[in-house]
mmCIF file of C-alpha atoms in Angstrom:
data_model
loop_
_atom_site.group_PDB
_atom_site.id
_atom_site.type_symbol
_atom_site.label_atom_id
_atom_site.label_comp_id
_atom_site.label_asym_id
_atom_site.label_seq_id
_atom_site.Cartn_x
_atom_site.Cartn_y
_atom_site.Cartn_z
ATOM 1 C CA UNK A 25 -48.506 58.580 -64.621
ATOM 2 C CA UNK A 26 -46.808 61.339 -66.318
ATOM 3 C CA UNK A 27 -47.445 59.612 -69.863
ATOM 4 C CA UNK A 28 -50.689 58.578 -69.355
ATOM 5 C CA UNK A 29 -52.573 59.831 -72.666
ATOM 6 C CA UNK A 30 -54.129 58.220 -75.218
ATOM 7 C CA UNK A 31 -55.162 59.919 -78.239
ATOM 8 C CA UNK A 32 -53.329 62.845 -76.731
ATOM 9 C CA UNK A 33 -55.988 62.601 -74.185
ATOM 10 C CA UNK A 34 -54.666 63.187 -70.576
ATOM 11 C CA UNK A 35 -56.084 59.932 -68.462
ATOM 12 C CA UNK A 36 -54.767 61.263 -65.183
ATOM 13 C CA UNK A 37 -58.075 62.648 -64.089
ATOM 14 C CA UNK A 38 -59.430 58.934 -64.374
ATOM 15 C CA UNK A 39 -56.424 57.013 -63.269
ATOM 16 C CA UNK A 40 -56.190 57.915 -59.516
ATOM 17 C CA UNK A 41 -52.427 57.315 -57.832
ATOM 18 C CA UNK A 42 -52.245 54.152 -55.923
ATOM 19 C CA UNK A 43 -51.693 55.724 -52.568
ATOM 20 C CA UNK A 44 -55.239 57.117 -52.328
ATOM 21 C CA UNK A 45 -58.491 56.140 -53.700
ATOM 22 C CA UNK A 46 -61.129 58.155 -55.418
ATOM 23 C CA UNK A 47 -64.672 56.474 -55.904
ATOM 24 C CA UNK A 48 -66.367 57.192 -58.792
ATOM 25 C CA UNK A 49 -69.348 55.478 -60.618
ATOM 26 C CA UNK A 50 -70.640 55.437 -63.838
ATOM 27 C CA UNK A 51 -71.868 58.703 -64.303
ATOM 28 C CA UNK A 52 -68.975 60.395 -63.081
ATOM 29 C CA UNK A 53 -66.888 58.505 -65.376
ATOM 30 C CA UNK A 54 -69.133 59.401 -68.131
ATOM 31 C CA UNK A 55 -69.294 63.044 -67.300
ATOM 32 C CA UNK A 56 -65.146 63.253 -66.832
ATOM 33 C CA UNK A 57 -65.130 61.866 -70.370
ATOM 34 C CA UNK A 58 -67.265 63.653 -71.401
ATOM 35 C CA UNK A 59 -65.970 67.348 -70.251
ATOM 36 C CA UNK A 60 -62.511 65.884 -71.348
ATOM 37 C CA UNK A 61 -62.749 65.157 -75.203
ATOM 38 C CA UNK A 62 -66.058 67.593 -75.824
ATOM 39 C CA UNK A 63 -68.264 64.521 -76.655
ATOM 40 C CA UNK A 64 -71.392 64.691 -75.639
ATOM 41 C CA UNK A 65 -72.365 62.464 -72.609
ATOM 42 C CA UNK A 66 -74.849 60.150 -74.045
ATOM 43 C CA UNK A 67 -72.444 59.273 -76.574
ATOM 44 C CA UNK A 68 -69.866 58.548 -74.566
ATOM 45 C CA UNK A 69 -72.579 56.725 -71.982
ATOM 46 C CA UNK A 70 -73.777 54.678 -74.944
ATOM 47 C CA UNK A 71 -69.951 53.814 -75.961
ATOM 48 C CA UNK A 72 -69.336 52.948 -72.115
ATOM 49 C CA UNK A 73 -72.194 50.562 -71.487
ATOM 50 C CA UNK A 74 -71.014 48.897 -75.160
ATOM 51 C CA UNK A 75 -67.678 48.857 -73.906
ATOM 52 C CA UNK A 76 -68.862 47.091 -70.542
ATOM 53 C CA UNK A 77 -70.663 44.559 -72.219
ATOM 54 C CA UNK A 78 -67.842 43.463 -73.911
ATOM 55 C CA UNK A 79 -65.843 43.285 -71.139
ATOM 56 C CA UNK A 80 -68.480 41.853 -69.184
ATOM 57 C CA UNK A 81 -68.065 38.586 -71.711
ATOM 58 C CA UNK A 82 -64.314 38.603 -71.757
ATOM 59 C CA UNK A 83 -65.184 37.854 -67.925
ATOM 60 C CA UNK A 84 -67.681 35.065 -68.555
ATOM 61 C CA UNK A 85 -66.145 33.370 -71.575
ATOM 62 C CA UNK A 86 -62.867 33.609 -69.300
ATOM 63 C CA UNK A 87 -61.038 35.205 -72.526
ATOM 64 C CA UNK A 88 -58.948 38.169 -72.645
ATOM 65 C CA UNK A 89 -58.476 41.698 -73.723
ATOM 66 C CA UNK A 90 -55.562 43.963 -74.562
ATOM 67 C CA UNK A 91 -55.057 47.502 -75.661
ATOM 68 C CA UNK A 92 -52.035 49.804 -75.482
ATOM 69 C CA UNK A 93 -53.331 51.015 -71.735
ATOM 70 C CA UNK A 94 -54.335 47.950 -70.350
ATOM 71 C CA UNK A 95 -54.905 43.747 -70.211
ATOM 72 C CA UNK A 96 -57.884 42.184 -68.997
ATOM 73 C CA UNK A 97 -58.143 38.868 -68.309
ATOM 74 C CA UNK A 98 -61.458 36.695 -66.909
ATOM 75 C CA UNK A 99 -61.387 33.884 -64.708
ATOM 76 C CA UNK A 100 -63.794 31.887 -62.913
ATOM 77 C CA UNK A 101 -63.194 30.404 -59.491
ATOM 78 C CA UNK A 102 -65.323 27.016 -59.445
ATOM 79 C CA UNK A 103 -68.416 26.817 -56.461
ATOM 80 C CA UNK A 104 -67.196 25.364 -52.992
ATOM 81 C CA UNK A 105 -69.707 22.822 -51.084
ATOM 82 C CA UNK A 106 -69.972 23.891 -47.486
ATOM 83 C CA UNK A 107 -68.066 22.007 -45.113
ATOM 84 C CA UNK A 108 -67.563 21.813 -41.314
ATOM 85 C CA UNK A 109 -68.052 25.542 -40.171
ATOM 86 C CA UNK A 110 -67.719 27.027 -43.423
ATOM 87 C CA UNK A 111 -71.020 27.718 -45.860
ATOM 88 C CA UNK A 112 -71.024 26.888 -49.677
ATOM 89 C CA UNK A 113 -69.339 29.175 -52.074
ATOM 90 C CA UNK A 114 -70.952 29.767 -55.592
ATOM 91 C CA UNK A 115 -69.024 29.947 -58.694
ATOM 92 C CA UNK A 116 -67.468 33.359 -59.425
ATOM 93 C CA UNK A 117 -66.554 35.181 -62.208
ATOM 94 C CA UNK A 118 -63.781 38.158 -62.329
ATOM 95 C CA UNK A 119 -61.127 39.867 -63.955
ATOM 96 C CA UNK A 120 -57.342 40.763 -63.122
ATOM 97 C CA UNK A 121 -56.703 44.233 -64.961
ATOM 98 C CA UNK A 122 -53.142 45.680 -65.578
ATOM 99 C CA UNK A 123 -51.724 48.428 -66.726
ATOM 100 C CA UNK A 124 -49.402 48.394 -69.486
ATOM 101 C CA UNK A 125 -46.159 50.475 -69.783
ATOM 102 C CA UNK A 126 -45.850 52.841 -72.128
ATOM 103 C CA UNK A 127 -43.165 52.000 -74.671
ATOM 104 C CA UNK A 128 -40.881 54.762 -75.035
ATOM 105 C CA UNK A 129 -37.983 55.199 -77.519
ATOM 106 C CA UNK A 130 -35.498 53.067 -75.667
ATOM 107 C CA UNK A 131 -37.369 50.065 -75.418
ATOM 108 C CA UNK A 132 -39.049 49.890 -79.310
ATOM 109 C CA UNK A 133 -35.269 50.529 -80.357
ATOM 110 C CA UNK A 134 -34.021 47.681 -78.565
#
């Protein structure tokens, strides 16, 4: 995590380390933007919700996304009749998200 900036922006206070997890909604998000590239919050609140639309249809149109920080892909699981001791499942919709290495010198020279 020790490269993790964008646009020389530091994304450490939204990445948290795997070994612990920090919740944090919307808002929060929003207002650690925010604080971090002196942008006022309801611009960065009106990017966000743009931003989550259109990852909200690279979940339903089962497409995907990719930037340099990370890949998002959308799949749908299909609906499940119920059977013997087991209820009905509907469809679902979801998204596997990675992060991508950074490239560093070594590996765009090779």
């Amino acid at each position: 995590w020790s490269q993790a900036v964008v646009d020389g922006v530091s994304l450490l206070p939204f990445i948290p380390p795997q070994a612990e997890t920090i919740p944090m909604n919307f808002k929060e998000l929003v207002d650690a933007v925010s604080a971090e590239t002196n942008v006022p919050a309801a611009k960065v609140r009106k990017v966000g919700l743009a931003m989550l639309e259109k990852f909200a249809g690279v979940i339903d149109g089962q497409d995907k996304f990719t930037s340099s920080v990370i890949t998002l892909t959308g799949f749908t699981t299909p609906a499940k009749d119920a059977t013997e001791g087991k209820p009905a499942k509907p469809e679902r919709k979801f998204a596997r998200m990675a992060i991508r290495a950074k490239k560093t010198a070594d590996s765009a020279a090779g």
